[in-house]
Amino acid sequence: KALKFRPEQVIVNSVSATDTFMKLALANADAATVNGSISTAYLMDPQDPKYANNKYMKLYRAQMAKFSPQSDPNNGLFYYGFAKAWDVAKVLGLSGKTPSRAKLMSAVRHMNWTNPFMIPGVKEKTTGSDPFPLSQVKLIKFQDGRWNEFGSLINGRSGT
């Protein structure tokens, strides 16, 4: 605020593109500076009304109400943790009844599924030579306190 610096465009790393971090940005800047920031997303946003009736969003909200009723279910960091827990459970399940490091690593290096907490159409896939599971992302823009998706899914990595 003190510098009155107004960049033409703010690009936010997807890790920081949560309501929690943007509230901090708003507390240290003004809406005119923060609004219009652009990032990418691969998870559904618990604040987005278009996902309110999604059965997995309802499951997330029910579990939050049951196990952490004092927490804000709109907090994207809680939602992120829930979505990643789904992947961990899937990988552990694929590791068999007697998991070992080798079985776990094999499961992690052969991911090929859709996490139901992700934006529809985003898939997770790994191989022995490509350990990063995400290729698709959606552009999002911050406006008036929340992120809004725009456009269609895009390839989030070059060279693939």
Short mmCIF file of N, CA and C in Angstrom, two decimals:
data_model
loop_
_atom_site.label_atom_id
_atom_site.label_comp_id
_atom_site.label_asym_id
_atom_site.label_seq_id
_atom_site.Cartn_x
_atom_site.Cartn_y
_atom_site.Cartn_z
N LYS A 1 0.82 -1.19 0.00
CA LYS A 1 0.00 0.00 0.00
C LYS A 1 0.86 1.25 0.00
N ALA A 2 1.90 1.23 0.79
CA ALA A 2 2.72 2.42 0.96
C ALA A 2 3.42 2.83 -0.33
N LEU A 3 3.87 1.84 -1.10
CA LEU A 3 4.57 2.16 -2.35
C LEU A 3 3.63 2.55 -3.47
N LYS A 4 2.37 2.16 -3.35
CA LYS A 4 1.37 2.40 -4.38
C LYS A 4 1.79 1.79 -5.73
N PHE A 5 2.51 0.68 -5.65
CA PHE A 5 2.93 -0.03 -6.86
C PHE A 5 1.74 -0.77 -7.43
N ARG A 6 1.45 -0.56 -8.70
CA ARG A 6 0.32 -1.19 -9.36
C ARG A 6 0.81 -1.91 -10.62
N PRO A 7 1.15 -3.19 -10.49
CA PRO A 7 1.59 -3.92 -11.67
C PRO A 7 0.44 -4.07 -12.67
N GLU A 8 0.79 -4.17 -13.94
CA GLU A 8 -0.25 -4.36 -14.95
C GLU A 8 -0.90 -5.72 -14.82
N GLN A 9 -0.11 -6.72 -14.47
CA GLN A 9 -0.64 -8.08 -14.34
C GLN A 9 0.09 -8.77 -13.20
N VAL A 10 -0.66 -9.53 -12.40
CA VAL A 10 -0.08 -10.33 -11.34
C VAL A 10 -0.31 -11.79 -11.69
N ILE A 11 0.79 -12.54 -11.78
CA ILE A 11 0.72 -13.97 -12.04
C ILE A 11 1.08 -14.66 -10.74
N VAL A 12 0.20 -15.52 -10.24
CA VAL A 12 0.39 -16.17 -8.95
C VAL A 12 0.68 -17.65 -9.18
N ASN A 13 1.72 -18.16 -8.54
CA ASN A 13 2.03 -19.57 -8.58
C ASN A 13 0.82 -20.35 -8.07
N SER A 14 0.52 -21.49 -8.68
CA SER A 14 -0.69 -22.23 -8.30
C SER A 14 -0.69 -22.64 -6.83
N VAL A 15 0.47 -22.84 -6.24
CA VAL A 15 0.54 -23.21 -4.83
C VAL A 15 0.00 -22.07 -3.95
N SER A 16 0.20 -20.85 -4.39
CA SER A 16 -0.27 -19.69 -3.62
C SER A 16 -1.66 -19.23 -4.02
N ALA A 17 -2.25 -19.88 -4.98
CA ALA A 17 -3.56 -19.45 -5.49
C ALA A 17 -4.69 -20.02 -4.64
N THR A 18 -4.70 -19.66 -3.38
CA THR A 18 -5.78 -20.08 -2.49
C THR A 18 -6.38 -18.84 -1.85
N ASP A 19 -7.58 -18.99 -1.36
CA ASP A 19 -8.23 -17.87 -0.68
C ASP A 19 -7.41 -17.40 0.51
N THR A 20 -6.76 -18.33 1.21
CA THR A 20 -5.97 -17.98 2.39
C THR A 20 -4.86 -17.00 2.03
N PHE A 21 -4.10 -17.31 1.01
CA PHE A 21 -2.98 -16.44 0.62
C PHE A 21 -3.46 -15.15 -0.03
N MET A 22 -4.56 -15.23 -0.75
CA MET A 22 -5.06 -14.01 -1.39
C MET A 22 -5.65 -13.05 -0.35
N LYS A 23 -6.21 -13.58 0.74
CA LYS A 23 -6.68 -12.71 1.82
C LYS A 23 -5.51 -11.96 2.44
N LEU A 24 -4.36 -12.64 2.56
CA LEU A 24 -3.16 -11.98 3.06
C LEU A 24 -2.71 -10.89 2.09
N ALA A 25 -2.78 -11.19 0.80
CA ALA A 25 -2.41 -10.19 -0.20
C ALA A 25 -3.34 -8.98 -0.12
N LEU A 26 -4.63 -9.23 0.04
CA LEU A 26 -5.59 -8.13 0.16
C LEU A 26 -5.35 -7.30 1.42
N ALA A 27 -4.88 -7.95 2.47
CA ALA A 27 -4.61 -7.22 3.71
C ALA A 27 -3.39 -6.31 3.58
N ASN A 28 -2.52 -6.63 2.61
CA ASN A 28 -1.29 -5.85 2.44
C ASN A 28 -1.27 -5.03 1.16
N ALA A 29 -2.32 -5.10 0.40
CA ALA A 29 -2.46 -4.31 -0.82
C ALA A 29 -3.92 -3.91 -0.88
N ASP A 30 -4.36 -3.46 -2.00
CA ASP A 30 -5.78 -3.14 -2.13
C ASP A 30 -6.40 -4.02 -3.22
N ALA A 31 -7.71 -4.03 -3.27
CA ALA A 31 -8.42 -4.88 -4.22
C ALA A 31 -8.02 -4.57 -5.66
N ALA A 32 -7.76 -3.30 -5.96
CA ALA A 32 -7.38 -2.93 -7.32
C ALA A 32 -6.07 -3.59 -7.75
N THR A 33 -5.19 -3.84 -6.81
CA THR A 33 -3.92 -4.49 -7.11
C THR A 33 -4.09 -6.00 -7.25
N VAL A 34 -4.88 -6.59 -6.37
CA VAL A 34 -5.01 -8.04 -6.31
C VAL A 34 -6.03 -8.58 -7.32
N ASN A 35 -7.13 -7.87 -7.51
CA ASN A 35 -8.13 -8.31 -8.48
C ASN A 35 -7.50 -8.41 -9.87
N GLY A 36 -7.86 -9.47 -10.58
CA GLY A 36 -7.32 -9.69 -11.91
C GLY A 36 -6.09 -10.57 -11.93
N SER A 37 -5.58 -10.94 -10.75
CA SER A 37 -4.44 -11.86 -10.69
C SER A 37 -4.82 -13.16 -11.40
N ILE A 38 -3.85 -13.75 -12.07
CA ILE A 38 -4.08 -14.97 -12.85
C ILE A 38 -3.20 -16.09 -12.32
N SER A 39 -3.74 -17.30 -12.33
CA SER A 39 -2.98 -18.48 -11.94
C SER A 39 -3.56 -19.68 -12.68
N THR A 40 -3.16 -20.85 -12.21
CA THR A 40 -3.70 -22.09 -12.76
C THR A 40 -4.26 -22.93 -11.61
N ALA A 41 -5.18 -23.82 -11.93
CA ALA A 41 -5.77 -24.71 -10.93
C ALA A 41 -6.00 -26.07 -11.55
N TYR A 42 -5.99 -27.07 -10.70
CA TYR A 42 -6.36 -28.42 -11.12
C TYR A 42 -7.39 -29.02 -10.16
N LEU A 43 -7.60 -28.37 -9.02
CA LEU A 43 -8.61 -28.83 -8.07
C LEU A 43 -9.86 -27.98 -8.17
N MET A 44 -11.01 -28.58 -7.88
CA MET A 44 -12.23 -27.79 -7.77
C MET A 44 -12.06 -26.82 -6.61
N ASP A 45 -12.68 -25.67 -6.71
CA ASP A 45 -12.60 -24.66 -5.66
C ASP A 45 -13.84 -24.80 -4.78
N PRO A 46 -13.64 -25.02 -3.47
CA PRO A 46 -14.81 -25.19 -2.61
C PRO A 46 -15.69 -23.94 -2.52
N GLN A 47 -15.18 -22.79 -2.96
CA GLN A 47 -15.99 -21.57 -2.96
C GLN A 47 -16.80 -21.39 -4.24
N ASP A 48 -16.48 -22.17 -5.26
CA ASP A 48 -17.13 -21.99 -6.56
C ASP A 48 -18.54 -22.59 -6.53
N PRO A 49 -19.57 -21.76 -6.72
CA PRO A 49 -20.95 -22.26 -6.66
C PRO A 49 -21.25 -23.36 -7.67
N LYS A 50 -20.51 -23.41 -8.78
CA LYS A 50 -20.82 -24.43 -9.79
C LYS A 50 -20.49 -25.84 -9.29
N TYR A 51 -19.69 -25.96 -8.22
CA TYR A 51 -19.38 -27.27 -7.67
C TYR A 51 -20.20 -27.60 -6.42
N ALA A 52 -21.09 -26.73 -6.03
CA ALA A 52 -21.85 -26.91 -4.78
C ALA A 52 -22.62 -28.23 -4.74
N ASN A 53 -23.13 -28.70 -5.87
CA ASN A 53 -23.92 -29.93 -5.90
C ASN A 53 -23.12 -31.15 -6.35
N ASN A 54 -21.82 -30.97 -6.55
CA ASN A 54 -20.95 -32.09 -6.92
C ASN A 54 -20.89 -33.06 -5.75
N LYS A 55 -21.06 -34.36 -6.01
CA LYS A 55 -21.15 -35.31 -4.90
C LYS A 55 -19.86 -35.39 -4.09
N TYR A 56 -18.71 -35.15 -4.71
CA TYR A 56 -17.46 -35.20 -3.97
C TYR A 56 -17.24 -33.92 -3.17
N MET A 57 -17.75 -32.81 -3.65
CA MET A 57 -17.70 -31.58 -2.86
C MET A 57 -18.61 -31.73 -1.65
N LYS A 58 -19.76 -32.37 -1.84
CA LYS A 58 -20.67 -32.62 -0.71
C LYS A 58 -20.01 -33.56 0.30
N LEU A 59 -19.31 -34.59 -0.18
CA LEU A 59 -18.60 -35.50 0.71
C LEU A 59 -17.54 -34.74 1.51
N TYR A 60 -16.78 -33.91 0.84
CA TYR A 60 -15.76 -33.10 1.52
C TYR A 60 -16.40 -32.25 2.61
N ARG A 61 -17.48 -31.56 2.29
CA ARG A 61 -18.13 -30.68 3.26
C ARG A 61 -18.70 -31.48 4.45
N ALA A 62 -19.26 -32.63 4.16
CA ALA A 62 -19.80 -33.47 5.23
C ALA A 62 -18.68 -33.95 6.16
N GLN A 63 -17.55 -34.35 5.59
CA GLN A 63 -16.43 -34.80 6.40
C GLN A 63 -15.83 -33.65 7.21
N MET A 64 -15.76 -32.49 6.63
CA MET A 64 -15.27 -31.31 7.37
C MET A 64 -16.21 -30.99 8.53
N ALA A 65 -17.52 -31.04 8.28
CA ALA A 65 -18.50 -30.74 9.33
C ALA A 65 -18.40 -31.77 10.47
N LYS A 66 -18.13 -33.01 10.11
CA LYS A 66 -18.07 -34.07 11.12
C LYS A 66 -16.76 -34.04 11.92
N PHE A 67 -15.63 -33.89 11.21
CA PHE A 67 -14.34 -34.05 11.87
C PHE A 67 -13.63 -32.74 12.22
N SER A 68 -14.06 -31.64 11.63
CA SER A 68 -13.42 -30.36 11.93
C SER A 68 -14.45 -29.23 11.83
N PRO A 69 -15.50 -29.29 12.63
CA PRO A 69 -16.60 -28.32 12.50
C PRO A 69 -16.19 -26.87 12.75
N GLN A 70 -15.09 -26.65 13.45
CA GLN A 70 -14.64 -25.28 13.70
C GLN A 70 -13.88 -24.70 12.51
N SER A 71 -13.55 -25.52 11.53
CA SER A 71 -12.77 -25.08 10.37
C SER A 71 -13.66 -24.58 9.24
N ASP A 72 -13.13 -23.68 8.45
CA ASP A 72 -13.85 -23.12 7.31
C ASP A 72 -13.73 -24.07 6.11
N PRO A 73 -14.82 -24.71 5.69
CA PRO A 73 -14.74 -25.65 4.56
C PRO A 73 -14.45 -24.95 3.22
N ASN A 74 -14.56 -23.64 3.18
CA ASN A 74 -14.23 -22.90 1.96
C ASN A 74 -12.73 -22.66 1.82
N ASN A 75 -11.97 -22.99 2.86
CA ASN A 75 -10.53 -22.79 2.83
C ASN A 75 -9.92 -23.79 1.85
N GLY A 76 -9.30 -23.28 0.82
CA GLY A 76 -8.72 -24.12 -0.22
C GLY A 76 -7.60 -25.02 0.28
N LEU A 77 -6.93 -24.64 1.37
CA LEU A 77 -5.86 -25.49 1.90
C LEU A 77 -6.43 -26.77 2.52
N PHE A 78 -7.57 -26.67 3.19
CA PHE A 78 -8.22 -27.87 3.71
C PHE A 78 -8.65 -28.78 2.56
N TYR A 79 -9.22 -28.17 1.53
CA TYR A 79 -9.68 -28.95 0.38
C TYR A 79 -8.50 -29.65 -0.30
N TYR A 80 -7.40 -28.93 -0.45
CA TYR A 80 -6.19 -29.52 -1.04
C TYR A 80 -5.77 -30.76 -0.26
N GLY A 81 -5.74 -30.65 1.06
CA GLY A 81 -5.36 -31.79 1.89
C GLY A 81 -6.29 -32.97 1.71
N PHE A 82 -7.57 -32.70 1.59
CA PHE A 82 -8.56 -33.75 1.39
C PHE A 82 -8.31 -34.45 0.05
N ALA A 83 -8.08 -33.67 -0.99
CA ALA A 83 -7.85 -34.24 -2.32
C ALA A 83 -6.57 -35.07 -2.36
N LYS A 84 -5.52 -34.59 -1.72
CA LYS A 84 -4.26 -35.33 -1.70
C LYS A 84 -4.39 -36.60 -0.86
N ALA A 85 -5.19 -36.55 0.21
CA ALA A 85 -5.42 -37.75 1.01
C ALA A 85 -6.08 -38.84 0.17
N TRP A 86 -6.96 -38.44 -0.75
CA TRP A 86 -7.59 -39.42 -1.65
C TRP A 86 -6.52 -40.14 -2.47
N ASP A 87 -5.55 -39.36 -3.00
CA ASP A 87 -4.46 -39.98 -3.77
C ASP A 87 -3.61 -40.91 -2.92
N VAL A 88 -3.30 -40.49 -1.71
CA VAL A 88 -2.49 -41.33 -0.82
C VAL A 88 -3.22 -42.64 -0.53
N ALA A 89 -4.51 -42.57 -0.25
CA ALA A 89 -5.28 -43.78 0.02
C ALA A 89 -5.29 -44.69 -1.21
N LYS A 90 -5.42 -44.10 -2.39
CA LYS A 90 -5.42 -44.88 -3.64
C LYS A 90 -4.07 -45.58 -3.82
N VAL A 91 -2.99 -44.86 -3.65
CA VAL A 91 -1.65 -45.43 -3.80
C VAL A 91 -1.42 -46.54 -2.77
N LEU A 92 -1.82 -46.30 -1.53
CA LEU A 92 -1.65 -47.34 -0.51
C LEU A 92 -2.48 -48.57 -0.84
N GLY A 93 -3.69 -48.37 -1.35
CA GLY A 93 -4.52 -49.50 -1.75
C GLY A 93 -3.90 -50.32 -2.87
N LEU A 94 -3.23 -49.63 -3.78
CA LEU A 94 -2.57 -50.32 -4.89
C LEU A 94 -1.26 -50.99 -4.47
N SER A 95 -0.81 -50.70 -3.27
CA SER A 95 0.44 -51.28 -2.76
C SER A 95 0.22 -52.67 -2.17
N GLY A 96 -1.04 -53.12 -2.11
CA GLY A 96 -1.34 -54.47 -1.66
C GLY A 96 -1.53 -54.58 -0.16
N LYS A 97 -1.82 -55.81 0.25
CA LYS A 97 -2.10 -56.07 1.67
C LYS A 97 -0.85 -55.98 2.54
N THR A 98 0.30 -56.17 1.93
CA THR A 98 1.57 -56.04 2.66
C THR A 98 2.43 -55.02 1.93
N PRO A 99 2.13 -53.74 2.13
CA PRO A 99 2.88 -52.70 1.42
C PRO A 99 4.38 -52.73 1.77
N SER A 100 5.15 -52.42 0.79
CA SER A 100 6.60 -52.28 0.98
C SER A 100 7.01 -51.02 0.23
N ARG A 101 8.22 -50.59 0.44
CA ARG A 101 8.70 -49.42 -0.30
C ARG A 101 8.64 -49.68 -1.80
N ALA A 102 9.05 -50.86 -2.23
CA ALA A 102 9.05 -51.19 -3.66
C ALA A 102 7.63 -51.16 -4.23
N LYS A 103 6.67 -51.72 -3.50
CA LYS A 103 5.28 -51.72 -3.98
C LYS A 103 4.71 -50.30 -4.01
N LEU A 104 5.03 -49.53 -2.99
CA LEU A 104 4.56 -48.15 -2.94
C LEU A 104 5.15 -47.34 -4.10
N MET A 105 6.44 -47.48 -4.33
CA MET A 105 7.08 -46.75 -5.43
C MET A 105 6.52 -47.19 -6.79
N SER A 106 6.24 -48.47 -6.93
CA SER A 106 5.64 -48.95 -8.18
C SER A 106 4.27 -48.32 -8.39
N ALA A 107 3.46 -48.27 -7.32
CA ALA A 107 2.13 -47.66 -7.43
C ALA A 107 2.24 -46.17 -7.78
N VAL A 108 3.17 -45.48 -7.17
CA VAL A 108 3.34 -44.04 -7.43
C VAL A 108 3.82 -43.81 -8.86
N ARG A 109 4.61 -44.70 -9.38
CA ARG A 109 5.16 -44.54 -10.74
C ARG A 109 4.24 -45.07 -11.83
N HIS A 110 3.08 -45.58 -11.41
CA HIS A 110 2.11 -46.09 -12.38
C HIS A 110 0.71 -45.53 -12.12
N MET A 111 0.67 -44.31 -11.68
CA MET A 111 -0.63 -43.66 -11.45
C MET A 111 -1.29 -43.43 -12.81
N ASN A 112 -2.57 -43.71 -12.88
CA ASN A 112 -3.33 -43.44 -14.10
C ASN A 112 -4.80 -43.44 -13.72
N TRP A 113 -5.26 -42.32 -13.18
CA TRP A 113 -6.63 -42.23 -12.70
C TRP A 113 -7.10 -40.79 -12.67
N THR A 114 -8.35 -40.65 -12.34
CA THR A 114 -8.96 -39.35 -12.14
C THR A 114 -9.32 -39.21 -10.67
N ASN A 115 -8.78 -38.22 -10.02
CA ASN A 115 -9.12 -37.92 -8.64
C ASN A 115 -10.44 -37.16 -8.68
N PRO A 116 -11.49 -37.63 -8.01
CA PRO A 116 -12.79 -36.99 -8.12
C PRO A 116 -12.87 -35.60 -7.49
N PHE A 117 -11.82 -35.17 -6.81
CA PHE A 117 -11.81 -33.84 -6.20
C PHE A 117 -11.13 -32.81 -7.12
N MET A 118 -10.72 -33.26 -8.28
CA MET A 118 -10.09 -32.36 -9.25
C MET A 118 -11.12 -31.79 -10.21
N ILE A 119 -10.72 -30.75 -10.89
CA ILE A 119 -11.58 -30.16 -11.92
C ILE A 119 -11.91 -31.27 -12.93
N PRO A 120 -13.17 -31.42 -13.28
CA PRO A 120 -13.54 -32.47 -14.24
C PRO A 120 -12.65 -32.43 -15.50
N GLY A 121 -12.14 -33.60 -15.86
CA GLY A 121 -11.28 -33.73 -17.02
C GLY A 121 -9.80 -33.81 -16.70
N VAL A 122 -9.40 -33.38 -15.51
CA VAL A 122 -8.00 -33.47 -15.11
C VAL A 122 -7.70 -34.91 -14.72
N LYS A 123 -6.63 -35.44 -15.27
CA LYS A 123 -6.22 -36.81 -14.98
C LYS A 123 -4.84 -36.80 -14.35
N GLU A 124 -4.58 -37.84 -13.56
CA GLU A 124 -3.26 -38.02 -12.97
C GLU A 124 -2.61 -39.24 -13.61
N LYS A 125 -1.39 -39.04 -14.09
CA LYS A 125 -0.70 -40.15 -14.74
C LYS A 125 0.80 -39.97 -14.52
N THR A 126 1.44 -41.05 -14.10
CA THR A 126 2.89 -41.05 -13.95
C THR A 126 3.46 -42.25 -14.69
N THR A 127 4.73 -42.17 -14.98
CA THR A 127 5.46 -43.30 -15.55
C THR A 127 6.82 -43.35 -14.87
N GLY A 128 7.57 -44.37 -15.15
CA GLY A 128 8.91 -44.48 -14.59
C GLY A 128 9.80 -43.32 -14.98
N SER A 129 9.57 -42.76 -16.15
CA SER A 129 10.40 -41.64 -16.61
C SER A 129 9.75 -40.28 -16.40
N ASP A 130 8.49 -40.24 -15.99
CA ASP A 130 7.79 -38.98 -15.76
C ASP A 130 7.01 -39.07 -14.45
N PRO A 131 7.62 -38.63 -13.36
CA PRO A 131 6.98 -38.78 -12.06
C PRO A 131 5.97 -37.70 -11.70
N PHE A 132 5.83 -36.67 -12.52
CA PHE A 132 4.90 -35.59 -12.19
C PHE A 132 3.51 -35.96 -12.69
N PRO A 133 2.51 -36.07 -11.81
CA PRO A 133 1.22 -36.64 -12.20
C PRO A 133 0.27 -35.72 -12.96
N LEU A 134 0.48 -34.42 -12.94
CA LEU A 134 -0.50 -33.51 -13.54
C LEU A 134 0.00 -32.91 -14.85
N SER A 135 -0.86 -32.95 -15.85
CA SER A 135 -0.54 -32.29 -17.11
C SER A 135 -1.57 -31.22 -17.46
N GLN A 136 -2.81 -31.41 -17.05
CA GLN A 136 -3.85 -30.45 -17.40
C GLN A 136 -4.08 -29.47 -16.25
N VAL A 137 -4.33 -28.24 -16.62
CA VAL A 137 -4.69 -27.20 -15.66
C VAL A 137 -5.75 -26.30 -16.30
N LYS A 138 -6.33 -25.49 -15.48
CA LYS A 138 -7.29 -24.51 -15.97
C LYS A 138 -6.84 -23.14 -15.49
N LEU A 139 -6.97 -22.15 -16.33
CA LEU A 139 -6.64 -20.79 -15.92
C LEU A 139 -7.71 -20.28 -14.96
N ILE A 140 -7.27 -19.52 -13.96
CA ILE A 140 -8.18 -18.91 -13.01
C ILE A 140 -7.81 -17.45 -12.81
N LYS A 141 -8.81 -16.65 -12.50
CA LYS A 141 -8.60 -15.22 -12.27
C LYS A 141 -9.23 -14.85 -10.93
N PHE A 142 -8.50 -14.08 -10.13
CA PHE A 142 -9.00 -13.65 -8.83
C PHE A 142 -9.81 -12.37 -8.99
N GLN A 143 -11.02 -12.39 -8.45
CA GLN A 143 -11.88 -11.21 -8.52
C GLN A 143 -12.79 -11.18 -7.30
N ASP A 144 -12.76 -10.07 -6.61
CA ASP A 144 -13.67 -9.83 -5.48
C ASP A 144 -13.70 -10.96 -4.46
N GLY A 145 -12.52 -11.41 -4.06
CA GLY A 145 -12.43 -12.37 -2.96
C GLY A 145 -12.40 -13.83 -3.31
N ARG A 146 -12.47 -14.17 -4.60
CA ARG A 146 -12.38 -15.60 -4.94
C ARG A 146 -11.85 -15.81 -6.35
N TRP A 147 -11.39 -17.02 -6.59
CA TRP A 147 -10.86 -17.41 -7.89
C TRP A 147 -11.99 -17.88 -8.79
N ASN A 148 -11.91 -17.55 -10.07
CA ASN A 148 -12.91 -17.96 -11.05
C ASN A 148 -12.20 -18.63 -12.23
N GLU A 149 -12.65 -19.81 -12.59
CA GLU A 149 -12.08 -20.52 -13.75
C GLU A 149 -12.51 -19.80 -15.03
N PHE A 150 -11.62 -19.87 -16.03
CA PHE A 150 -12.03 -19.40 -17.35
C PHE A 150 -11.32 -20.22 -18.41
N GLY A 151 -11.96 -20.34 -19.54
CA GLY A 151 -11.40 -21.13 -20.63
C GLY A 151 -11.56 -22.62 -20.38
N SER A 152 -10.90 -23.39 -21.22
CA SER A 152 -10.98 -24.86 -21.10
C SER A 152 -9.67 -25.38 -20.53
N LEU A 153 -9.63 -26.68 -20.26
CA LEU A 153 -8.40 -27.28 -19.77
C LEU A 153 -7.29 -27.08 -20.78
N ILE A 154 -6.10 -26.82 -20.28
CA ILE A 154 -4.95 -26.65 -21.16
C ILE A 154 -3.84 -27.58 -20.70
N ASN A 155 -2.92 -27.86 -21.60
CA ASN A 155 -1.73 -28.64 -21.26
C ASN A 155 -0.87 -27.76 -20.39
N GLY A 156 -0.63 -28.18 -19.16
CA GLY A 156 0.11 -27.36 -18.22
C GLY A 156 1.60 -27.52 -18.27
N ARG A 157 2.10 -28.38 -19.15
CA ARG A 157 3.54 -28.58 -19.25
C ARG A 157 3.96 -28.51 -20.72
N SER A 158 5.09 -27.90 -20.94
CA SER A 158 5.59 -27.84 -22.31
C SER A 158 6.26 -29.17 -22.66
N GLY A 159 6.29 -29.47 -23.92
CA GLY A 159 6.97 -30.67 -24.38
C GLY A 159 6.19 -31.95 -24.24
N THR A 160 4.91 -31.85 -23.82
CA THR A 160 4.12 -33.08 -23.70
C THR A 160 2.95 -33.05 -24.64
#
